[in-house]
CSV table of N, CA and C in Angstrom, one decimal:
chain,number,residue,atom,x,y,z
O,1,UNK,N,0.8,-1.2,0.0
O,1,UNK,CA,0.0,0.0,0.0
O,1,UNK,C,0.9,1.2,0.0
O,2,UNK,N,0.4,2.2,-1.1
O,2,UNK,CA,1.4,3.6,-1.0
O,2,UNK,C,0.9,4.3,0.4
O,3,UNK,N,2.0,5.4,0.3
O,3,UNK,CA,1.6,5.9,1.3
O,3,UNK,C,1.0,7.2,1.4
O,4,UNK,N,0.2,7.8,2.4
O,4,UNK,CA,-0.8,9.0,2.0
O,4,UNK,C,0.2,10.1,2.3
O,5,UNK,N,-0.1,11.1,1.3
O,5,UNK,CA,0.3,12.4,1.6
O,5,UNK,C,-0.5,13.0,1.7
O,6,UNK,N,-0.4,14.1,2.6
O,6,UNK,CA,-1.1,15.3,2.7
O,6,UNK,C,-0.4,16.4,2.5
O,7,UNK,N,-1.2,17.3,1.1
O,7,UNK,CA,-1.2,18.8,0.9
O,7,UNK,C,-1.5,20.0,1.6
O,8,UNK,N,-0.5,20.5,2.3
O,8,UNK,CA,-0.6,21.7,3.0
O,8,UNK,C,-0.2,22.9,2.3
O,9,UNK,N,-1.0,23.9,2.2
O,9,UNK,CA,-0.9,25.4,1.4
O,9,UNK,C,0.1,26.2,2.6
O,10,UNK,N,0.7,26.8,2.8
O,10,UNK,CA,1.3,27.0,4.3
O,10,UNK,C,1.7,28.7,3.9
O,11,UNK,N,0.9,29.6,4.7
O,11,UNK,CA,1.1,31.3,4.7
O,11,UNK,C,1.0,31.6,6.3
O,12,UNK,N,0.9,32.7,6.1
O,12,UNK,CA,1.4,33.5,7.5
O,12,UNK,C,0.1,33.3,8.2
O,13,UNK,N,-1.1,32.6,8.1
O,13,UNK,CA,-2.4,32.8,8.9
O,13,UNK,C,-2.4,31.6,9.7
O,14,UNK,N,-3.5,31.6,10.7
O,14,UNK,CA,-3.8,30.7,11.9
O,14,UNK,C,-4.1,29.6,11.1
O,15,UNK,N,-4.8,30.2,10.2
O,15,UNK,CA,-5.8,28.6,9.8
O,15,UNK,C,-4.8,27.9,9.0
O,16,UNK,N,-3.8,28.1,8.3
O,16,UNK,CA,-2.6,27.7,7.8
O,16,UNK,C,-2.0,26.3,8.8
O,17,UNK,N,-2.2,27.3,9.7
O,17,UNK,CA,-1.4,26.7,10.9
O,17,UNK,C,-2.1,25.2,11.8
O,18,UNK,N,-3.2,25.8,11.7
O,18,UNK,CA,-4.6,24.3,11.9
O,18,UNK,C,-4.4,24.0,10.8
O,19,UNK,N,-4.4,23.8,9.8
O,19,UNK,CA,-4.1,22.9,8.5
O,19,UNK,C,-3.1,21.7,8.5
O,20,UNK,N,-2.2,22.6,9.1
O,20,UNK,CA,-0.8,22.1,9.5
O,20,UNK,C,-0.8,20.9,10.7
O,21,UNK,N,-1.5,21.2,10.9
O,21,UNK,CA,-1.6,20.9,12.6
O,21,UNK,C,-2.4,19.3,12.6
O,22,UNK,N,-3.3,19.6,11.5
O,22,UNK,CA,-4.4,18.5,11.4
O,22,UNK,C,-3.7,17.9,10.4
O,23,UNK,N,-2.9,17.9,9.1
O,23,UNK,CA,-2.7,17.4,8.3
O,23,UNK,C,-1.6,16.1,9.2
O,24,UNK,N,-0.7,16.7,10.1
O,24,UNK,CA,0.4,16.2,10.7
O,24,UNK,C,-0.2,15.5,11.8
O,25,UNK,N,-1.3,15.3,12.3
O,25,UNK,CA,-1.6,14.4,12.9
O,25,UNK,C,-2.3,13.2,12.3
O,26,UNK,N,-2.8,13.5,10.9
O,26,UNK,CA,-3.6,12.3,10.0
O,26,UNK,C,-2.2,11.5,9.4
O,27,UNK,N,-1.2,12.3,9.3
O,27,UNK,CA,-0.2,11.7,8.6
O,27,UNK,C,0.1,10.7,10.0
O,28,UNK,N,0.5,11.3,10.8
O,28,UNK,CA,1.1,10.1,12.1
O,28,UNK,C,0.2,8.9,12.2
O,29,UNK,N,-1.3,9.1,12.2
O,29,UNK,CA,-2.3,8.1,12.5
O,29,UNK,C,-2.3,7.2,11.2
O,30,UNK,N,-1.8,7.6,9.9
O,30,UNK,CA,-1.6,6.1,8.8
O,30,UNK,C,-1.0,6.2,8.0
O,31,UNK,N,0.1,6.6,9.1
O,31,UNK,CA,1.6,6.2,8.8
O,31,UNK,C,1.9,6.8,7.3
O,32,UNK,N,1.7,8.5,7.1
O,32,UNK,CA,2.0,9.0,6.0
O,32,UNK,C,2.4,10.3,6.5
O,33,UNK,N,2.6,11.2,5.5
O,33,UNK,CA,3.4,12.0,4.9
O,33,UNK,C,2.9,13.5,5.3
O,34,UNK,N,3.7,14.9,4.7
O,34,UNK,CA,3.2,15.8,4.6
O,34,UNK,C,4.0,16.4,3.5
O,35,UNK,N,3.2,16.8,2.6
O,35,UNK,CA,4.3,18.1,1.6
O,35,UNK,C,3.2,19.3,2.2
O,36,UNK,N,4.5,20.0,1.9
O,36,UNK,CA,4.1,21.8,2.5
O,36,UNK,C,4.3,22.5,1.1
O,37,UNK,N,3.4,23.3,0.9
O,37,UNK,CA,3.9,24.0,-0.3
O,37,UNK,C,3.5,25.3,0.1
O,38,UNK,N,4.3,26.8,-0.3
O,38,UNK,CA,4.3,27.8,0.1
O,38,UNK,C,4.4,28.5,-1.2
O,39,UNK,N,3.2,29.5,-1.1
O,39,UNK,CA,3.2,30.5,-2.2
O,39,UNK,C,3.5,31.6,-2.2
O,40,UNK,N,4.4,31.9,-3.2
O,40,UNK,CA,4.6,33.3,-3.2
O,40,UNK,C,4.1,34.0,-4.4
O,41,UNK,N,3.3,35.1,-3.6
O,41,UNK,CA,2.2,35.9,-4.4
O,41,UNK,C,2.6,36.6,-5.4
O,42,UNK,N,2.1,36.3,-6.8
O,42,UNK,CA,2.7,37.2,-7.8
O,42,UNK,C,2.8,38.4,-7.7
O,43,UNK,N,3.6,39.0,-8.2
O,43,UNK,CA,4.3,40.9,-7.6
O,43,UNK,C,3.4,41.7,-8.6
O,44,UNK,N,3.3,42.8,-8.0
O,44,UNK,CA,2.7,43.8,-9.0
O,44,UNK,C,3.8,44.2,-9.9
O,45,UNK,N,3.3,44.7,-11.2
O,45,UNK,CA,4.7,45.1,-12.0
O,45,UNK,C,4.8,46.6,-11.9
O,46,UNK,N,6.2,46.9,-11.9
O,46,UNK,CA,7.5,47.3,-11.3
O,46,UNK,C,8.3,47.7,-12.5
O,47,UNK,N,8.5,49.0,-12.6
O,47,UNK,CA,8.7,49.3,-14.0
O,47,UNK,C,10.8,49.2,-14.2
O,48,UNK,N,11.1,49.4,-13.0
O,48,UNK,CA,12.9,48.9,-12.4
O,48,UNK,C,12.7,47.3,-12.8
O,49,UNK,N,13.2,46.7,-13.8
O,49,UNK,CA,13.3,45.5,-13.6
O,49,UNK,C,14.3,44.7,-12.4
O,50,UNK,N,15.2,45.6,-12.1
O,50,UNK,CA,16.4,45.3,-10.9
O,50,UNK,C,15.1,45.1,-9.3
O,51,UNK,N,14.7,46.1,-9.5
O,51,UNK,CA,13.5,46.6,-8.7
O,51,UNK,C,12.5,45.7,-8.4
O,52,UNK,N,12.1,44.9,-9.2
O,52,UNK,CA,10.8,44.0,-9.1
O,52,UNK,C,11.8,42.8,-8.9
O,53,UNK,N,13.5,42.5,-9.6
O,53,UNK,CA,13.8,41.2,-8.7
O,53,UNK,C,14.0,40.9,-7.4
O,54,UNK,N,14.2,42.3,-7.0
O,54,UNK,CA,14.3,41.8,-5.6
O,54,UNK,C,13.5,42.1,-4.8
O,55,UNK,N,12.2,42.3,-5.2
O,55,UNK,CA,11.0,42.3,-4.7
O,55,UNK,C,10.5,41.1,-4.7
O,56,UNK,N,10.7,40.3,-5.9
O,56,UNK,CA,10.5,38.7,-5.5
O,56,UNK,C,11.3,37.7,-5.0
O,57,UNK,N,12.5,38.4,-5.3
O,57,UNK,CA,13.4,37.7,-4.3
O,57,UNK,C,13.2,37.6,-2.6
O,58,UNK,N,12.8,38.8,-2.4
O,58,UNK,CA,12.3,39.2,-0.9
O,58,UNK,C,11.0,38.4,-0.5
O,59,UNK,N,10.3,38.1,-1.3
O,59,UNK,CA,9.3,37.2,-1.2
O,59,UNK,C,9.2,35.9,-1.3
O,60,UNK,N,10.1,35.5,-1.8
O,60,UNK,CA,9.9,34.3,-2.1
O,60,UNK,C,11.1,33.7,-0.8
O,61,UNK,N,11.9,34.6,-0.6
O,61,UNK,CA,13.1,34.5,0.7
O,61,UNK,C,11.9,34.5,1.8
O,62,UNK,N,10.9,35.0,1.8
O,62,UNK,CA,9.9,35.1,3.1
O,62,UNK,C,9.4,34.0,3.0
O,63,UNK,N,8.7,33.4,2.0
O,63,UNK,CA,7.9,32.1,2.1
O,63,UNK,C,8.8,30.7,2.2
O,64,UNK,N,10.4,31.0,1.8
O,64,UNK,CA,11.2,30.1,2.5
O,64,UNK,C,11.1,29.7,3.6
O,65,UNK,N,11.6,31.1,4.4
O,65,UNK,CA,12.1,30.9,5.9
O,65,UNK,C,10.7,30.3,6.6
O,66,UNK,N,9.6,30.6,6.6
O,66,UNK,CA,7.8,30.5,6.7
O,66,UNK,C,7.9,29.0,6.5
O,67,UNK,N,8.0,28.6,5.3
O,67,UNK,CA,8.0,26.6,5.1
O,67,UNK,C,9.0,26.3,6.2
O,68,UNK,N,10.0,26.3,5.6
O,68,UNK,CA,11.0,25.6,7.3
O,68,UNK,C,10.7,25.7,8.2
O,69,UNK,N,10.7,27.0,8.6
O,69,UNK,CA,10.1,27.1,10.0
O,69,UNK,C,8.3,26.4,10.7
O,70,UNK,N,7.7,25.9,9.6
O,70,UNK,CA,6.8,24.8,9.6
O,70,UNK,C,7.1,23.6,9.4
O,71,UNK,N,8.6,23.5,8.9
O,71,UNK,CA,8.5,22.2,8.7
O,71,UNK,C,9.4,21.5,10.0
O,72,UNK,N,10.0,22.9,10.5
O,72,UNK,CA,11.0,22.3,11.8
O,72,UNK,C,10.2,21.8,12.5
O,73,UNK,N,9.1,22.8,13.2
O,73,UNK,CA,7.7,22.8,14.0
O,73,UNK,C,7.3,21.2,13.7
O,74,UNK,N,6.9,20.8,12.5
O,74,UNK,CA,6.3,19.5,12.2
O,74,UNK,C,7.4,18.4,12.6
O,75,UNK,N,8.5,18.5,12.1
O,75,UNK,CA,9.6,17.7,12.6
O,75,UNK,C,9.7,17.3,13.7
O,76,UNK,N,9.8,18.4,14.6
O,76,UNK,CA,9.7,17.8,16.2
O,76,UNK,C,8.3,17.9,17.1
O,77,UNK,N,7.5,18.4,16.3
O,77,UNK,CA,6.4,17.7,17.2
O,77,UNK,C,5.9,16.2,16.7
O,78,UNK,N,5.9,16.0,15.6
O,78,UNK,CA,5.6,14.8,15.3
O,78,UNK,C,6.6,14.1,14.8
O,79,UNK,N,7.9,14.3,14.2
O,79,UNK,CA,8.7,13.3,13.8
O,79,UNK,C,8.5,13.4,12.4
O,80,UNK,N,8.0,13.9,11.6
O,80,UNK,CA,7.9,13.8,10.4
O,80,UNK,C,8.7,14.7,9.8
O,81,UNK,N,9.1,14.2,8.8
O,81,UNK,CA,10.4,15.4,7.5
O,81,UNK,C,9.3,15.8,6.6
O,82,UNK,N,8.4,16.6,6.5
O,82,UNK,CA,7.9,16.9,5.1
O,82,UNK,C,9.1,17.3,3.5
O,83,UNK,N,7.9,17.0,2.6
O,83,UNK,CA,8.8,17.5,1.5
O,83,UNK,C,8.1,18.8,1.2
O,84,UNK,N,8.9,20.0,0.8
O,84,UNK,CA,8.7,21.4,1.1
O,84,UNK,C,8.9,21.8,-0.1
O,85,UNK,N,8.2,22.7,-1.0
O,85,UNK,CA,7.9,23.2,-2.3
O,85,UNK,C,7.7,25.0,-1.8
O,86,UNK,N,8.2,25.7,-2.7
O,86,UNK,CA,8.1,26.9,-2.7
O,86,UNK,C,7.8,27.6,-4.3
O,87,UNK,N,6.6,28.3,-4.6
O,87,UNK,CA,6.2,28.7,-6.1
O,87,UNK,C,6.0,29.9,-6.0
O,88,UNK,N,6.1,30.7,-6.8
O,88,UNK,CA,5.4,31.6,-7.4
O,88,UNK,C,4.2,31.7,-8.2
O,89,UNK,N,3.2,32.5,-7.9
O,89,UNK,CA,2.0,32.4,-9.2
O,89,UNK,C,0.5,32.8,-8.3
O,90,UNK,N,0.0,32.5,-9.2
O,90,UNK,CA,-1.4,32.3,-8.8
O,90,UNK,C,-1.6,31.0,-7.9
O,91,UNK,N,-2.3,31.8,-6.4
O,91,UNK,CA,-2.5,30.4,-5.6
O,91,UNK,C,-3.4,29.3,-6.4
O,92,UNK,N,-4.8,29.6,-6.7
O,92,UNK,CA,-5.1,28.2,-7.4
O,92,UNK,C,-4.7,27.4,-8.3
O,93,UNK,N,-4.0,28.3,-9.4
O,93,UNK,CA,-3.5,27.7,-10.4
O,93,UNK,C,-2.1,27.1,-9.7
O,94,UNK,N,-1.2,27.9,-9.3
O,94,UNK,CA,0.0,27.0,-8.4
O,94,UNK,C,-0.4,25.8,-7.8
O,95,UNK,N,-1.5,25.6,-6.9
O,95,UNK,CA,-2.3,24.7,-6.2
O,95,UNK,C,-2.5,23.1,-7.5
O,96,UNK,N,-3.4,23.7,-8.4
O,96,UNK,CA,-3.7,22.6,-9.4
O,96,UNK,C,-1.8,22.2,-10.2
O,97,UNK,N,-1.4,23.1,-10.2
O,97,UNK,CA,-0.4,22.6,-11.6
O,97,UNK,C,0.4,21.6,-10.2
O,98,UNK,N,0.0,22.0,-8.8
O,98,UNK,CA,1.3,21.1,-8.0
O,98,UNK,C,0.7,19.6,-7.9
O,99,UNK,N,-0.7,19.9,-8.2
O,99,UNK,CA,-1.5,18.4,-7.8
O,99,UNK,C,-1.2,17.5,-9.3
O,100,UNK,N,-1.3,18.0,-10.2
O,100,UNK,CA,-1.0,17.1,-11.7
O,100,UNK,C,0.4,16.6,-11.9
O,101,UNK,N,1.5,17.5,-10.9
O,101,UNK,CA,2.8,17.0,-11.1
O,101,UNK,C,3.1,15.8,-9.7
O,102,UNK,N,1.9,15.7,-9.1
O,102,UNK,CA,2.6,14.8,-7.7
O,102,UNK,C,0.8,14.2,-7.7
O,103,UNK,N,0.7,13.2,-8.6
O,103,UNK,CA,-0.2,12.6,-8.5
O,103,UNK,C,-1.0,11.3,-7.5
O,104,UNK,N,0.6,11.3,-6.5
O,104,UNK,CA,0.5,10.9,-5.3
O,104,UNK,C,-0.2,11.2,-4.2
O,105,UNK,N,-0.5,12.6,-4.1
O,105,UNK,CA,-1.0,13.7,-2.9
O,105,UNK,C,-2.7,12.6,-2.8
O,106,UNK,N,-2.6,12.1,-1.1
O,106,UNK,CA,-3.8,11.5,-1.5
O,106,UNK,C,-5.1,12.3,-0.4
O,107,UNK,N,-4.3,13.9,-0.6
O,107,UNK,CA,-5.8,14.7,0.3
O,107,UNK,C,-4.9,16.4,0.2
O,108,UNK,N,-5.8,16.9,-0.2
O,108,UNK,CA,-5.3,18.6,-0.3
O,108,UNK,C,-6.3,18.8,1.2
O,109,UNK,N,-5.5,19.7,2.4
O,109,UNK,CA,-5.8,20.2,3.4
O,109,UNK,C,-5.8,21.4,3.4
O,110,UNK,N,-7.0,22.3,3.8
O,110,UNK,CA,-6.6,23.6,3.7
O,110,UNK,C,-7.2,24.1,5.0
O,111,UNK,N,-7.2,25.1,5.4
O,111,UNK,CA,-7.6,25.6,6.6
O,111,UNK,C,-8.7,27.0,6.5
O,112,UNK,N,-9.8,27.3,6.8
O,112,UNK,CA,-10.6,28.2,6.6
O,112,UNK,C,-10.7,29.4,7.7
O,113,UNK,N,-10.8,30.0,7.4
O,113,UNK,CA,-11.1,31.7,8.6
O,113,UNK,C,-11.9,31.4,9.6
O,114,UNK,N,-11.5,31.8,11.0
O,114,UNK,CA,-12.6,31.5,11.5
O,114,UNK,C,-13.7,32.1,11.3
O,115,UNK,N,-14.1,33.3,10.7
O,115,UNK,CA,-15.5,34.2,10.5
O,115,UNK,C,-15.5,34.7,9.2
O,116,UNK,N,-16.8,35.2,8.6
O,116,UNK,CA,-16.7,35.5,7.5
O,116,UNK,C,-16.1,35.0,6.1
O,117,UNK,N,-15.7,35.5,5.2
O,117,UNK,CA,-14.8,34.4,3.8
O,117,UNK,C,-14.1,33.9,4.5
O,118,UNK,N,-14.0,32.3,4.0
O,118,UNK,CA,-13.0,31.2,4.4
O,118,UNK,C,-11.9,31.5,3.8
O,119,UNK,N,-11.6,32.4,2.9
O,119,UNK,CA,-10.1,32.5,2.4
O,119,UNK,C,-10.5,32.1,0.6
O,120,UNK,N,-9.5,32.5,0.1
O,120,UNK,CA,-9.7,32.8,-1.3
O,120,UNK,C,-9.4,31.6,-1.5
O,121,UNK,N,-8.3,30.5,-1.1
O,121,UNK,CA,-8.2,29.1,-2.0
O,121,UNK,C,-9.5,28.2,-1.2
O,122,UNK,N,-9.8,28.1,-0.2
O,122,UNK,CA,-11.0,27.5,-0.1
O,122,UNK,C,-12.2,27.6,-0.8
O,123,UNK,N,-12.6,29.1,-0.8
O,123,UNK,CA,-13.7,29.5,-1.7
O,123,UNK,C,-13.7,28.9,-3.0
O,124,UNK,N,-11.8,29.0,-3.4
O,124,UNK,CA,-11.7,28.2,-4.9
O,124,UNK,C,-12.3,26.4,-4.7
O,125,UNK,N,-11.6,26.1,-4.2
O,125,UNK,CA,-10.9,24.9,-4.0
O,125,UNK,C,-12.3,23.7,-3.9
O,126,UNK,N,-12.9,24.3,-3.0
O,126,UNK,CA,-14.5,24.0,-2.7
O,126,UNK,C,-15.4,23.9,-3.6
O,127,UNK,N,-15.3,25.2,-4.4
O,127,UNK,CA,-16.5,25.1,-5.8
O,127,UNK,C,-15.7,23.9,-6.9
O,128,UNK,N,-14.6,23.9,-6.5
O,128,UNK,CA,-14.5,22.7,-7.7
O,128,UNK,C,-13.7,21.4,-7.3
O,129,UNK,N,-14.2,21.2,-6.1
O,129,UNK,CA,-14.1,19.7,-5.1
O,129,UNK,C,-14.2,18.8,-6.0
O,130,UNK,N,-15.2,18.9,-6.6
O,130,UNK,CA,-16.0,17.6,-7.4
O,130,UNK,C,-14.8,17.1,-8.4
O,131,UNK,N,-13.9,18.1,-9.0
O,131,UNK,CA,-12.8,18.1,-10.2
O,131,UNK,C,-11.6,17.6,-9.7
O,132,UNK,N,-11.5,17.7,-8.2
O,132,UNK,CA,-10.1,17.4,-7.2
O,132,UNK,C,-9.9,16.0,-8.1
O,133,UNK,N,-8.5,15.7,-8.3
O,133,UNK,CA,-7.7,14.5,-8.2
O,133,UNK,C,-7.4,13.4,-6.8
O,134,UNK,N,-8.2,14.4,-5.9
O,134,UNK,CA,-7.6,14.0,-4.2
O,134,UNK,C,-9.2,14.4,-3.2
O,135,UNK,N,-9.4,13.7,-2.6
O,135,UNK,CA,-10.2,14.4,-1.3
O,135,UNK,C,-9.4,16.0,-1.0
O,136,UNK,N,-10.9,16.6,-0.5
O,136,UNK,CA,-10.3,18.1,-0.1
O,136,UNK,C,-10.9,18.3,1.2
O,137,UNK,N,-10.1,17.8,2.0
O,137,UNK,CA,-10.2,18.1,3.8
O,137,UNK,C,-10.1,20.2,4.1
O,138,UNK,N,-11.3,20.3,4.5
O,138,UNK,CA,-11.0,21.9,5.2
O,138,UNK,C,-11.3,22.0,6.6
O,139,UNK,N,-9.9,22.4,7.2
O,139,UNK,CA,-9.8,22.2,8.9
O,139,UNK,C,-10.8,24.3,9.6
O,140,UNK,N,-11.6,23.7,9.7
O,140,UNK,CA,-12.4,25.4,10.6
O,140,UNK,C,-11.7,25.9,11.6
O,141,UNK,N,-11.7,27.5,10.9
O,141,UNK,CA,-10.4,28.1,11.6
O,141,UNK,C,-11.0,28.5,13.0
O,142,UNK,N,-12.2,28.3,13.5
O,142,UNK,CA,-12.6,28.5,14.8
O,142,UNK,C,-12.4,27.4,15.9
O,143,UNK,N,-11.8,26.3,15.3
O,143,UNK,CA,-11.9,25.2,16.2
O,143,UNK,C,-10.2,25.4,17.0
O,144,UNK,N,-9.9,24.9,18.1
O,144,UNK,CA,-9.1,25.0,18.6
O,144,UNK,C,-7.9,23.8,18.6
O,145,UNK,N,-6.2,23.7,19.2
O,145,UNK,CA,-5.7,22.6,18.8
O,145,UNK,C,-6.0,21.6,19.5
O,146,UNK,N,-6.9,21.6,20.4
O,146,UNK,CA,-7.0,20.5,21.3
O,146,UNK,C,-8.2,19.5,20.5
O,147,UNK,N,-8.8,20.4,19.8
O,147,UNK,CA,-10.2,20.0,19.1
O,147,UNK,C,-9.5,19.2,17.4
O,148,UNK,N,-8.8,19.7,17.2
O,148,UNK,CA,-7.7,19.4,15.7
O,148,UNK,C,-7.5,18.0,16.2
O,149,UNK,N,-6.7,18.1,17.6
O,149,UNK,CA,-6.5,16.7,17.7
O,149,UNK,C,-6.9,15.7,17.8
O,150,UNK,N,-8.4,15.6,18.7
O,150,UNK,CA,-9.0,15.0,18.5
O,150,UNK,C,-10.1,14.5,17.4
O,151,UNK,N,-10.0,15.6,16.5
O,151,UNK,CA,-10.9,15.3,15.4
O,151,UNK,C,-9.7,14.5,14.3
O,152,UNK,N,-8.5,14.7,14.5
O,152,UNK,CA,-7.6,14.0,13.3
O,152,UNK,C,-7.0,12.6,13.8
């Protein structure tokens, strides 16, 4: 039997972080995996081309340090190495083009706000569940980690 990975979108927010939280406990309970993938948000254009690279450099240097430092987090709380992806682009479309190149992923996790819009890739990601390659687990950003844990 292969083994399950779980898709974590991984940014600066809470519910990111309950994503995280839940994906890394489903992984420990059957004996699978975590890829982290971190996006870095296409730049506005920037008429200095010197100017705009290291504006993406600066960002994409931020969504580095941001993965590791989630994947250290994951590492020693549960013992797992994730494999850690860093892109540029459009989050949904980054999202889909990473699911057709790792057609292994056997659940995209994402984590929702606790109030009001669940976040722009949920909103995506939801309306077109049905199209997923993978189950699409969304962890509620209102629930707490005690509640993560026992729900995963």
């Amino acid at each position: 039997m292969s083994q399950r990975i779980y898709l974590v979108i991984m940014d600066e927010t809470d519910e990111a972080k309950g994503a995280l939280r839940f994906a890394a406990r489903r992984a420990v309970r059957t004996d699978g995996t975590v890829h982290i993938l971190a996006l870095v948000p296409q730049q506005q254009f920037v008429a200095f081309g010197g100017v705009q690279a290291t504006i993406e450099e600066e960002a994409r240097d931020r969504a580095e340090v941001l993965a590791m430092t989630a994947a250290g987090s994951l590492a020693s709380e549960s013992g797992l190495s994730p494999q850690i992806s860093v892109r540029m682009g459009d989050g949904p479309k980054v999202v889909r083009e990473y699911l057709g190149e790792h057609p292994e992923v056997s659940a995209l996790v994402l984590g929702a706000a606790g109030g009001g819009n669940p976040g722009p890739l949920v909103s995506h990601f939801a309306g077109i569940a049905g199209q997923l390659p993978c189950p699409l687990m969304i962890v509620p950003g209102a629930i707490s980690d005690e509640e993560i844990d026992r729900f995963s």
